[in-house]
Short mmCIF file of C-alpha atoms (C1' of nucleotides) in Angstrom, two decimals:
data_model
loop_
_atom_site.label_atom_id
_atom_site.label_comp_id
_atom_site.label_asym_id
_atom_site.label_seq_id
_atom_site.Cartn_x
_atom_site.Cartn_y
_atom_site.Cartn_z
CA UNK A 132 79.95 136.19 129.25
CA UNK A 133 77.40 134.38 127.25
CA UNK A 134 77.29 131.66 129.67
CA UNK A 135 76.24 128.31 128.46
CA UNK A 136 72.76 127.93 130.12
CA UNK A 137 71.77 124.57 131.38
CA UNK A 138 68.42 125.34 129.71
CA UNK A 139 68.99 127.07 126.51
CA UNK A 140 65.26 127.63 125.13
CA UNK A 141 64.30 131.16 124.98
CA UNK A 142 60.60 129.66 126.58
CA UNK A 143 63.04 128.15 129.50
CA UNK A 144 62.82 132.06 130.48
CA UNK A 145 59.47 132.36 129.35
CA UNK A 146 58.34 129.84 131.83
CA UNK A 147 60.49 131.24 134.16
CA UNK A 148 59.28 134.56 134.44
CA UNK A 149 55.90 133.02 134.56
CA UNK A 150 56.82 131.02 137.31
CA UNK A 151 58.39 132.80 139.42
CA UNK A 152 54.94 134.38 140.05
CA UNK A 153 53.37 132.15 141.66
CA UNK A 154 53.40 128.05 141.07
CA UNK A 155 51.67 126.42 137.79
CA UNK A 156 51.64 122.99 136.00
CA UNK A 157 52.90 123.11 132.71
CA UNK A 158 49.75 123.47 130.62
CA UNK A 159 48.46 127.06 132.97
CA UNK A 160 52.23 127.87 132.32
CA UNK A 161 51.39 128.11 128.52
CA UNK A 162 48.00 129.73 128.91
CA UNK A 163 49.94 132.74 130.62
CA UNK A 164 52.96 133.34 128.57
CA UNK A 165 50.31 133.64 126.03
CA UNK A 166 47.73 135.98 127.75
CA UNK A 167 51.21 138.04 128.52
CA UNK A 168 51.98 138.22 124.80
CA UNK A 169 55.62 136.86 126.01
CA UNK A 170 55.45 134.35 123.21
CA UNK A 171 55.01 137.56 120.54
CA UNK A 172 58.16 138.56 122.27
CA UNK A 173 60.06 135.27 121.64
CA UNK A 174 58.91 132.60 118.78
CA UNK A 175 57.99 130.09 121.14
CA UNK A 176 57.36 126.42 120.20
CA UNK A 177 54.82 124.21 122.06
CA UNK A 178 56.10 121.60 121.08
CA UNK A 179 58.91 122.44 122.98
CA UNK A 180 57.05 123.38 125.89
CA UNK A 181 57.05 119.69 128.28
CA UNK A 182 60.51 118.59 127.15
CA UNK A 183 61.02 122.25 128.49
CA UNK A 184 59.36 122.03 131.57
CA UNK A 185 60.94 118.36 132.21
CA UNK A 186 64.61 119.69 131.70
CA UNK A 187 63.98 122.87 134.34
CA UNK A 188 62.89 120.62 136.61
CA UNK A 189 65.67 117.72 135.61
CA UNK A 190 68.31 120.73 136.40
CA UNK A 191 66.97 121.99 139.69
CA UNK A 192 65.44 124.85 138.42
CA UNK A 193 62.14 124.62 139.24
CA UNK A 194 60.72 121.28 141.21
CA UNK A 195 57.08 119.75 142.23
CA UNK A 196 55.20 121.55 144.47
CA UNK A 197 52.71 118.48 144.51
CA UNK A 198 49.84 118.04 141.82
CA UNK A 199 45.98 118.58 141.57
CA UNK A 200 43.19 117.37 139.61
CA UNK A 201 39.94 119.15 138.53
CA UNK A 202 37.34 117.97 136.55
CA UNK A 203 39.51 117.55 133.68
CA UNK A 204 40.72 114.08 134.17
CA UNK A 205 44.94 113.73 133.97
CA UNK A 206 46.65 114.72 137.57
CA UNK A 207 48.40 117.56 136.75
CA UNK A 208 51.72 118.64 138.46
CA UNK A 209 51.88 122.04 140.01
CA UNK A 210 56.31 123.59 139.77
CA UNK A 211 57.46 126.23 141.91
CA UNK A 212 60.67 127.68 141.08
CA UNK A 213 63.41 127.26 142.96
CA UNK A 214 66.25 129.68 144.23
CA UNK A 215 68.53 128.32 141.97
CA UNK A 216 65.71 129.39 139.11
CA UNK A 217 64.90 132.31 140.38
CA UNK A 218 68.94 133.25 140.22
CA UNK A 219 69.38 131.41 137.06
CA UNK A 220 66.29 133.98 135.56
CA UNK A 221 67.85 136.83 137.05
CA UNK A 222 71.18 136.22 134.94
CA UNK A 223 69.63 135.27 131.85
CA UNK A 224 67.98 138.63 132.31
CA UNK A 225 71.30 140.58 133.23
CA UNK A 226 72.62 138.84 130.05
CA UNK A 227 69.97 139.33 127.60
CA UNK A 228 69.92 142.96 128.57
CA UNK A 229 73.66 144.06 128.98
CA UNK A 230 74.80 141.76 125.87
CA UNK A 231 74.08 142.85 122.71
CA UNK A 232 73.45 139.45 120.22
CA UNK A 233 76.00 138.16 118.29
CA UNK A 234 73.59 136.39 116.74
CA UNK A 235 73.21 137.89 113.17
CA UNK A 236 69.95 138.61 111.76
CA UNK A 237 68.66 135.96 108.60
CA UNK A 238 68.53 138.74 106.42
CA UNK A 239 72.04 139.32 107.00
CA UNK A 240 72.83 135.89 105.42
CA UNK A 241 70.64 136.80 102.33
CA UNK A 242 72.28 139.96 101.63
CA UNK A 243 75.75 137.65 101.59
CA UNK A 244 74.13 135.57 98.71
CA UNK A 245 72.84 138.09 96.66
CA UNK A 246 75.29 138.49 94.44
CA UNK A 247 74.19 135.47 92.70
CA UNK A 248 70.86 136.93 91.73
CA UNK A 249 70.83 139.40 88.67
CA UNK A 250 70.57 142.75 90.40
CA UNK A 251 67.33 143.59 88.63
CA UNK A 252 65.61 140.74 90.48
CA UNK A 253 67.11 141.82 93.55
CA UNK A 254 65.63 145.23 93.31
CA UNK A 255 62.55 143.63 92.86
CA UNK A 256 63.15 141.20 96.06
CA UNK A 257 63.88 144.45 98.33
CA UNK A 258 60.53 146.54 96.56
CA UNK A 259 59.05 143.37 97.96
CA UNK A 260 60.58 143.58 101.18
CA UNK A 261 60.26 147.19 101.58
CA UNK A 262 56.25 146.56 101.53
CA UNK A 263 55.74 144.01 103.88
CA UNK A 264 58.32 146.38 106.20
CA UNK A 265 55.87 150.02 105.41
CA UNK A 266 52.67 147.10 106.06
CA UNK A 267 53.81 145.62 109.39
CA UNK A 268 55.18 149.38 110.30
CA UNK A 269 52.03 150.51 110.17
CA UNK A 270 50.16 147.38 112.09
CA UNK A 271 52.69 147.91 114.82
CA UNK A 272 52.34 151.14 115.31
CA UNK A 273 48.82 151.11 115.31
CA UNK A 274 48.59 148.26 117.67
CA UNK A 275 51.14 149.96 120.40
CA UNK A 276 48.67 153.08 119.93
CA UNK A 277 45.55 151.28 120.87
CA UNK A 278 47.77 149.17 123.93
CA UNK A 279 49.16 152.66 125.11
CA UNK A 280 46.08 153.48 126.23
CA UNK A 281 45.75 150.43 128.63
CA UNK A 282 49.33 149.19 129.60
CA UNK A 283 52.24 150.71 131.73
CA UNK A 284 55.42 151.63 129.65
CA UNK A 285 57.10 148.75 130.71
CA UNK A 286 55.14 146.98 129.19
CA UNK A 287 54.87 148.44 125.71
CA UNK A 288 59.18 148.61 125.07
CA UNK A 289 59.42 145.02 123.59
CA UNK A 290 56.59 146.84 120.82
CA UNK A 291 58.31 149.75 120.82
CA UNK A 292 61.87 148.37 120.41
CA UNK A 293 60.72 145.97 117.89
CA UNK A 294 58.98 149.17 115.99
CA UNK A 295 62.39 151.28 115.93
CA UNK A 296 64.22 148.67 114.17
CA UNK A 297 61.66 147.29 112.14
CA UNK A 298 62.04 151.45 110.95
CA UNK A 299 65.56 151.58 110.72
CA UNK A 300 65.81 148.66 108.75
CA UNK A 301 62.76 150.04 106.34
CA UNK A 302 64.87 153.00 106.03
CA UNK A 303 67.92 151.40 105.36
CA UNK A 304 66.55 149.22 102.59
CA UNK A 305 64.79 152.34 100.80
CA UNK A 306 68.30 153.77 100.66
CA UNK A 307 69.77 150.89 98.93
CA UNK A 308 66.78 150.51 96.89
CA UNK A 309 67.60 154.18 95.67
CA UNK A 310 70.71 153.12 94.81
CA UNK A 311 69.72 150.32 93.08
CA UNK A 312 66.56 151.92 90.71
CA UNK A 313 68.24 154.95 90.34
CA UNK A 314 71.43 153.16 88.89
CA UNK A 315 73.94 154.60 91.06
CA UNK A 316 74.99 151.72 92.63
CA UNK A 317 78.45 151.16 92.36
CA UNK A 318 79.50 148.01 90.15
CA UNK A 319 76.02 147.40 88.69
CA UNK A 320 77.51 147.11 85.41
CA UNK A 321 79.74 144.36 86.24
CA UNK A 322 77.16 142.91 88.24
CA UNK A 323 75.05 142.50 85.38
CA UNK A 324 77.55 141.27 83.12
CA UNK A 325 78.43 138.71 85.53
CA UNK A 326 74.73 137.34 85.18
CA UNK A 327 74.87 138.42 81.37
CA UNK A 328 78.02 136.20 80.47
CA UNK A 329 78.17 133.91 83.90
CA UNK A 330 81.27 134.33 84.57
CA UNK A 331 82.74 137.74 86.66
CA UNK A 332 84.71 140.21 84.80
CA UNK A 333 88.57 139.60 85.85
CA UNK A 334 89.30 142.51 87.93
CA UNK A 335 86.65 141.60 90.60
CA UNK A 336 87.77 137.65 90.62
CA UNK A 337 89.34 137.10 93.53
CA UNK A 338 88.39 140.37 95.27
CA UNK A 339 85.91 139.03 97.41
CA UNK A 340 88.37 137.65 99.61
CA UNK A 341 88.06 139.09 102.91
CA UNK A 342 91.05 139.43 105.11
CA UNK A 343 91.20 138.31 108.86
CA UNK A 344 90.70 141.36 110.68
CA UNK A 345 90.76 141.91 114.61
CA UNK A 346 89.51 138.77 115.20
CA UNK B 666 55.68 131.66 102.06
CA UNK B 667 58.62 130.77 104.60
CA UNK B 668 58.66 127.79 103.21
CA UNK B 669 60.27 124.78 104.86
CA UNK B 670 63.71 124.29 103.61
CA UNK B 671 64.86 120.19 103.41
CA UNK B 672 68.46 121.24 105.02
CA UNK B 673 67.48 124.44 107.47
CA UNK B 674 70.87 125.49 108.98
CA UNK B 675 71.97 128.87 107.31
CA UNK B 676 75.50 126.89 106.77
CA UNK B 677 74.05 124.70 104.16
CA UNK B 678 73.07 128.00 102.55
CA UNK B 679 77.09 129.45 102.66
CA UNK B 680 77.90 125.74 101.58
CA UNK B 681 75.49 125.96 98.79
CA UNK B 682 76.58 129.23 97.99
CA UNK B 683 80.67 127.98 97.53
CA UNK B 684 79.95 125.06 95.65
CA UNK B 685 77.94 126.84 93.05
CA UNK B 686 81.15 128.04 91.57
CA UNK B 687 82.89 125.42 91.32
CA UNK B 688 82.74 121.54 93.02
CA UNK B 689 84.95 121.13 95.62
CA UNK B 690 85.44 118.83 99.18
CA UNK B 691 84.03 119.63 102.48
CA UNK B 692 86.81 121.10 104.24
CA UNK B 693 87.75 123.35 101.20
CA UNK B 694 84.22 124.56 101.08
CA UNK B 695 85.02 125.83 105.21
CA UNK B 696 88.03 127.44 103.98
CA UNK B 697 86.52 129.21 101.31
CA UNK B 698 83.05 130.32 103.30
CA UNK B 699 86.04 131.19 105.82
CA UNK B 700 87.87 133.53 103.11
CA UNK B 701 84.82 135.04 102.05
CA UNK B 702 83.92 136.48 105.61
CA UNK B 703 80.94 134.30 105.17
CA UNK B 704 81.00 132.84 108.43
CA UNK B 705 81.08 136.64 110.01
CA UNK B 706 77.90 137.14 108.49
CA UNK B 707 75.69 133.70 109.61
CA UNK B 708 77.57 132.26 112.97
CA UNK B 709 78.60 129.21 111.90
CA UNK B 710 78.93 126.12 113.79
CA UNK B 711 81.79 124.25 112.24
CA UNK B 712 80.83 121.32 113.95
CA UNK B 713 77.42 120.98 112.06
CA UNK B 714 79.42 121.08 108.07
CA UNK B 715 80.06 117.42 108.01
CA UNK B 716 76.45 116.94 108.91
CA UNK B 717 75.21 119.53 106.85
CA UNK B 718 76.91 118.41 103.29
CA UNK B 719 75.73 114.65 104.09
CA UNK B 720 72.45 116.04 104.40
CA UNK B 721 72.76 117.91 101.41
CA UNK B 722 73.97 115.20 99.64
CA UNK B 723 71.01 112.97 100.71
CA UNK B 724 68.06 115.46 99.47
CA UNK B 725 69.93 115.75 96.15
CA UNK B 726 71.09 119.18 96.41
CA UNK B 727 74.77 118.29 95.99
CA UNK B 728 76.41 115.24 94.57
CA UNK B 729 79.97 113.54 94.77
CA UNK B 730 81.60 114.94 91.55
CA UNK B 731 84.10 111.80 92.64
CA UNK B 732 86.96 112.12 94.48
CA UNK B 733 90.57 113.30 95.36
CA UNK B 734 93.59 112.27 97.50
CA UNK B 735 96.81 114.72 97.88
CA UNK B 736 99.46 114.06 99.68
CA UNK B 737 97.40 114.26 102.58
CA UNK B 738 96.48 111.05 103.21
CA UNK B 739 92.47 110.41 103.57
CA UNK B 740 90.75 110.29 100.45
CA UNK B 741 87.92 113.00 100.01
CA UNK B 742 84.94 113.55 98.39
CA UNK B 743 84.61 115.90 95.79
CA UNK B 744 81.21 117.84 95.62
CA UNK B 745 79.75 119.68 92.96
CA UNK B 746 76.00 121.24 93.09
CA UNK B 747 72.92 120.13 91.50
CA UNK B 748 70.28 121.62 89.41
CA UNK B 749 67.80 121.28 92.61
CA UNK B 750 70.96 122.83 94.36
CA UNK B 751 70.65 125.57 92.39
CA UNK B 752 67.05 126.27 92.47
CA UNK B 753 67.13 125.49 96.59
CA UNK B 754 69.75 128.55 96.61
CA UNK B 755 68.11 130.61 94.51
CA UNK B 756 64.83 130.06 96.17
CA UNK B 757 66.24 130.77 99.54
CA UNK B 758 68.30 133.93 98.91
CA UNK B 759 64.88 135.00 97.22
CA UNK B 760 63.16 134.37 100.50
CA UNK B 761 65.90 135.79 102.72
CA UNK B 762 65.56 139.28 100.87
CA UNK B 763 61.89 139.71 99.93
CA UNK B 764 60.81 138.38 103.64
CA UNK B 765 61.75 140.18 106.90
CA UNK B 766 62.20 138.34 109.87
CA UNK B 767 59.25 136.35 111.91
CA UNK B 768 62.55 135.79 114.11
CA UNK B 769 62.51 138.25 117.21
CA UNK B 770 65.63 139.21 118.41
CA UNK B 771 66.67 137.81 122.09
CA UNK B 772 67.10 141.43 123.27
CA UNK B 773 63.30 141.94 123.07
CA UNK B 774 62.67 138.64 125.29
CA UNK B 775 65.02 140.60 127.41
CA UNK B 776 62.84 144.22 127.36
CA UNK B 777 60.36 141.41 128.45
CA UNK B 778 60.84 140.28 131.00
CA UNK B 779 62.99 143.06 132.48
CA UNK B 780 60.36 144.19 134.70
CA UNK B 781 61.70 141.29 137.08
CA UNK B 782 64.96 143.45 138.07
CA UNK B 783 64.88 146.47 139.60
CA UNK B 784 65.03 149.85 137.69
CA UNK B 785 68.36 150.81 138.69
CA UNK B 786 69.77 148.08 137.77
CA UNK B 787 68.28 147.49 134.77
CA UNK B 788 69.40 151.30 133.86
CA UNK B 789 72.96 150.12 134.69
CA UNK B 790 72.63 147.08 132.40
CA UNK B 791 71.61 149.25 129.66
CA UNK B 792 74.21 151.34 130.12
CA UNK B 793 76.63 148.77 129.44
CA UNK B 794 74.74 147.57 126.31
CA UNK B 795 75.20 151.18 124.89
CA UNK B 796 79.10 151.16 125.68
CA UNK B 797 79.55 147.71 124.25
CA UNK B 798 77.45 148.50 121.11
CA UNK B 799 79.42 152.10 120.96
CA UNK B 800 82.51 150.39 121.06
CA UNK B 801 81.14 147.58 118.65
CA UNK B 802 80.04 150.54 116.17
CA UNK B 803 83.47 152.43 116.18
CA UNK B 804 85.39 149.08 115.52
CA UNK B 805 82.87 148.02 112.41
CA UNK B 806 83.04 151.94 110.89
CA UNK B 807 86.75 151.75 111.07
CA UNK B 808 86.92 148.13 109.64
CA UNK B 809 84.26 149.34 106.90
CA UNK B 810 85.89 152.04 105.81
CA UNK B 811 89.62 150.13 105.30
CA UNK B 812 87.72 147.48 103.61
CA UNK B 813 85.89 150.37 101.42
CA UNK B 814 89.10 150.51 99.82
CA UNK B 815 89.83 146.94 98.31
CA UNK B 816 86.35 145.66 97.85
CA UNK B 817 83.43 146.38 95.63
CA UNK B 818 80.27 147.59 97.43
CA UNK B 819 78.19 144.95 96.63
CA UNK B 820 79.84 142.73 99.46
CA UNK B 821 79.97 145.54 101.50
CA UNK B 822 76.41 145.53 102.18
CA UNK B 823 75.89 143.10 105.29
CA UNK B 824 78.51 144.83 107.12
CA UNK B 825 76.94 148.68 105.90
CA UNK B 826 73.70 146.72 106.97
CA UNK B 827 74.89 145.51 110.15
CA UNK B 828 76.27 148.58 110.99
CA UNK B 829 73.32 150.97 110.25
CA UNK B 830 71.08 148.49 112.85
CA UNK B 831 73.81 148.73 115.99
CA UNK B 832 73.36 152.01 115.38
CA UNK B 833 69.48 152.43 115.33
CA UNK B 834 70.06 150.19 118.70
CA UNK B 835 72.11 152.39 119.95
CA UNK B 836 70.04 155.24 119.40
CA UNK B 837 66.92 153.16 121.34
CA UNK B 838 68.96 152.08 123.76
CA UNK B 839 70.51 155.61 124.89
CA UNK B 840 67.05 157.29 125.05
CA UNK B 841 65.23 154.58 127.03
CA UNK B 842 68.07 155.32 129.33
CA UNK B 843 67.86 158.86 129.33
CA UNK B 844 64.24 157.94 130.75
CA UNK B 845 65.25 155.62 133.10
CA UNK B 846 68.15 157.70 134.17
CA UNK B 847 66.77 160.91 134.22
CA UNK B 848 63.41 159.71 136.02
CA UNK B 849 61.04 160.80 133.46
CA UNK B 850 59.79 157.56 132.52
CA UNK B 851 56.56 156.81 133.29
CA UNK B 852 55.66 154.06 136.14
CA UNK B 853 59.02 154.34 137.68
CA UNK B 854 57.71 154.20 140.89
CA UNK B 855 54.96 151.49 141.07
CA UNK B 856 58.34 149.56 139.72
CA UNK B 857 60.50 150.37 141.75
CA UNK B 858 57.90 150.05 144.68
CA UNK B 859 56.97 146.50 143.36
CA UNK B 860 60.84 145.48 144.25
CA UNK B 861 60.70 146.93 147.74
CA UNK B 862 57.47 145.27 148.90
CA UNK B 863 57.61 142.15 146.74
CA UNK B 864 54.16 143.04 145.22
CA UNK B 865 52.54 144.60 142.13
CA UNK B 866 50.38 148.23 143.07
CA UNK B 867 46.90 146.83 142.95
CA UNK B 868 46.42 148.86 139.66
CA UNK B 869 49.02 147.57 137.33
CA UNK B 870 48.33 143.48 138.79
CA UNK B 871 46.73 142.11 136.16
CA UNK B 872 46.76 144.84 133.88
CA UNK B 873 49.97 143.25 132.20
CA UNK B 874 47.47 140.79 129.73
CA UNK B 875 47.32 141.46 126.38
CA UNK B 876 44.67 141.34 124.40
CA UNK B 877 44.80 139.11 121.10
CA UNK B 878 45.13 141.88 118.69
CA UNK B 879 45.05 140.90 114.42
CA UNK B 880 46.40 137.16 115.23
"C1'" DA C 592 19.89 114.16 124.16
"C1'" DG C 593 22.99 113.83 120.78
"C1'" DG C 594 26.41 115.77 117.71
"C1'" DC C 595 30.34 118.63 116.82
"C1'" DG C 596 33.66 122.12 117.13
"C1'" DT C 597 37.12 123.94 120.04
"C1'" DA C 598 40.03 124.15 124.01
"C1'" DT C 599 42.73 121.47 127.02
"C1'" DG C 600 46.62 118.82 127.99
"C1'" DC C 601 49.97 115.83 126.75
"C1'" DT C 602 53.17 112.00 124.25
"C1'" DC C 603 56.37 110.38 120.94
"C1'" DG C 604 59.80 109.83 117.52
"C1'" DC C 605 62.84 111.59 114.35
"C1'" DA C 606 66.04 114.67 112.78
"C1'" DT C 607 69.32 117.74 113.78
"C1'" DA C 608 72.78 120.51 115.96
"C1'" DC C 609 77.08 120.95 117.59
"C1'" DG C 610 80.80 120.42 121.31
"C1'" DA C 611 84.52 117.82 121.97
"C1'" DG C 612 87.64 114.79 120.56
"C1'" DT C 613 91.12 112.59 117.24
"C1'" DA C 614 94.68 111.93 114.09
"C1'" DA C 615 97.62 112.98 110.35
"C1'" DT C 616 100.39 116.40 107.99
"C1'" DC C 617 102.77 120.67 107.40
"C1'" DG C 618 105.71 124.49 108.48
"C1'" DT C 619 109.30 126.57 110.92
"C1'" DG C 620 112.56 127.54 114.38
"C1'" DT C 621 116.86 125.86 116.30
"C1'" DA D 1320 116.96 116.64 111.59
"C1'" DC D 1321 113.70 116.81 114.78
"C1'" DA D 1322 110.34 118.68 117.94
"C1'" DC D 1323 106.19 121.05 118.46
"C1'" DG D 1324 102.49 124.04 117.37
"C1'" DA D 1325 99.23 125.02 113.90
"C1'" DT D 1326 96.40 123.50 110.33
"C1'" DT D 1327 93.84 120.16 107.89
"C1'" DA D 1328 90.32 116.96 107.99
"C1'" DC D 1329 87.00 114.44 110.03
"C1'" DT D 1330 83.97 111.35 113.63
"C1'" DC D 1331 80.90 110.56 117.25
"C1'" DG D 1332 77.59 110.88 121.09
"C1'" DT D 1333 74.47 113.37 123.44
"C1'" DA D 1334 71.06 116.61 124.12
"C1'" DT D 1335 67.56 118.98 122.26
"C1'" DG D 1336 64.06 120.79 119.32
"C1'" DC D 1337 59.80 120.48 117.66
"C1'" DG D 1338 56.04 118.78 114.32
"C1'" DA D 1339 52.39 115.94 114.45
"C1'" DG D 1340 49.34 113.39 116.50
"C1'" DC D 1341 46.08 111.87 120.19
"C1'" DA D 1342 42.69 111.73 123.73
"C1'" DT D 1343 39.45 113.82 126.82
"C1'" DA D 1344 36.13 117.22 128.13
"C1'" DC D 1345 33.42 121.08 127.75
"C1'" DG D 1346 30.10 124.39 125.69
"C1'" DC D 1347 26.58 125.19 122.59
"C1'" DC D 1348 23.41 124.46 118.95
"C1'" DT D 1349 19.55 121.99 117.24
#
DNA sequence: AGGCGTATGCTCGCATACGAGTAATCGTGT
DNA sequence: ACACGATTACTCGTATGCGAGCATACGCCT
C-alpha cells in the first residue's frame, strides 16, 4: 500500500475532487476548493496550483476539454478529468481513508528534542501550547456549531475529526503538564542537573539508546 | 511566529540535535539519530542527510571541526555545531512545543473528500483503519511498556504521545462507524442516493460552500 | 472621468527533496 | 583463504514545491 502517486500534492486531490464535478480551467478550480473550505482541510499552496494542474494533465489524469475567453482577456483552458483520474481519485481516497499516516506529527519531533531545554522552560513551552490548544478548541467548536446548522454531516467530519484530536492532544499535554508543575515527573532531578552542570549524570549516559525493535 | 527556518527538513533538526553533543561526520551522525530511535519519531529520508549537512554547513549552523580517515578509505569531514547552531535548535524545539500544528493531517483531506465513494464502502474502509490502528496500538503498548523498563521517561514521551493520539483516532474512528454501520447517521440516504443516480438531491447541491468564517 | 484598491489569473526561478545507484570495506561461514 | 552479504559512506539527476512577482480588469468612490 501507500502507492507512489504519479501526482503526489495533497491539492492534486483537491483539484480532483473538484473536477470530477464538472470541467474547470485552473483558476475556477481554485475559486472552488476554496468556497468548499477543501483547502482548510489540506494546507494548500497556490503556488503550487499550475505546476499542479500541468502535471495532472502531463500524466493523463485530467486533459483539455478546449478553452474559452470572457471579458477577462487570457484564453483560458477548460480540463475534464479523465477515467484514469477519476480511478486515480478514487484510490487516493480508498488510501487516505483505510491507511492510517505514518507520517508523524511535528510536534512529535519537538518532544524528541526536548531534553535539551531545562525542564522549567519546557513547562513553560507546553503552558504555552496548552493555550493556543483551549483557544483554537473553543473557535472550532464554535464554528462547527454555527455550520451545523447549515451543512449535512458529511460535511462537518473533517471539523469534527480535526476537533477530537485537537482535544485529545489538549488533554494529553495537561497531563504531562501536571506532571511537570507538580514535580512528579520522573527524572526531573537529573534533568535539571544535566542543564545545571551540562553534562548528564552517569547512570543515564548511554541509556537513551533505543534498541531495534520489530522493525 | 512559525518562523521560516534557513534548513526546513525536520532531519536537519535530529542532525542538529546529534552534533550538539559532540562533533562528529555525516554518516556517524545517521547512525547515532538511528540509535536514538530518532528517525522513528520524524520519517527520515536518508537520502536528503548529505544535502541537509551541506546546507547546514552553508548557513553557518555547523562547521568542519576538520577531518578524519580510518581504515576506511575516503577521508571525512568532521562536523561540530555552531553558536547559531545552537540558537537555530533551541529556537526550533521552542517552536515545535509551544506551537501546535497549522499542518492538517492527510486523513482529514480524506474525511473530505470521502463523500465521492459510496457509504458502504467508505464504512468498510473505515473499518479497516480501526483494525490497522487496533493492531498498531497493541504493538506500541507492548513495545512501551518493555521499553518502560530500561529507559527514563523523559524519552518515553513521543512514543506515550504517539500512542495516546492512535488511540483518540481510534476512538473517532469506531463511532463514526457505529453511525455509518448502524444507519443512524444523518444524510445516509441523499448519499447513498447521490451514488445511484449520479446526482446530488436538489437540497444538499450547493449547500456544500462554506462560508469564510474568522479567516 | 480618473484614480485606486482588490480580485483575477498566471509565470518564473531557485532551492530542495529524495530515490536510486555506486563503491569500498568488513564480518563470517565454510 | 576466499566468497558473498551486509554495512559503511557517499553522489547524482530529476522532479517538484512554492514564494514572489506581474499584469490586466473590474468595481466603486469622489
Amino acid at each position: 500500500m501507500a502507492r507512489r502517486r504519479r501526482v503526489g500534492n495533497l491539492l492534486a486531490l483537491a483539484v480532483l475532487s473538484v473536477v470530477a464535478e464538472r470541467p474547470m480551467h485552473a483558476y475556477e478550480m481554485a475559486s472552488v476548493i476554496r468556497a468548499r473550505g477543501k483547502d482548510r482541510d489540506m494546507a494548500v499552496k497556490w503556488g503550487s496550483l499550475y505546476t499542479v494542474v500541468h502535471n495532472l494533465d502531463r500524466h493523463g489524469l485530467i486533459e483539455a476539454a478546449g478553452s474559452a475567453r470572457e471579458g477577462g482577456r487570457p484564453e483560458r483552458t477548460v480540463y475534464r478529468i479523465t477515467g484514469a483520474g477519476r480511478a486515480e481519485l478514487d484510490d487516493w481516497t480508498r488510501e487516505l481513508l483505510s491507511e492510517p499516516e505514518e507520517e508523524r506529527p511535528r510536534f512529535e519531533a519537538g518532544l524528541s528534542v526536548m531534553g535539551g531545554l531545562p525542564p522549567d522552560e519546557v513547562t513553560d513551552l507546553l503552558r504555552r501550547r496548552l493555550d493556543v490548544l483551549r483557544r483554537e478548541i473553543a473557535a472550532r467548536r464554535a464554528e462547527l456549531e454555527r455550520d451545523r446548522a447549515g451543512l449535512p454531516r458529511l460535511f462537518l467530519l473533517e471539523s469534527e475529526y480535526g476537533l477530537a484530536m485537537r482535544e485529545a492532544e489538549a488533554e494529553w499535554t495537561r497531563s504531562l503538564l501536571g506532571e511537570l508543575a507538580g514535580g512528579s515527573f520522573p527524572g526531573l532531578d537529573q534533568w535539571r542537573e544535566f542543564h545545571r552542570t551540562g553534562r548528564l549524570p552517569p547512570d543515564v549516559a548511554g541509556l537513551a539508546e533505543r534498541r531495534s525493535v520489530t522493525d
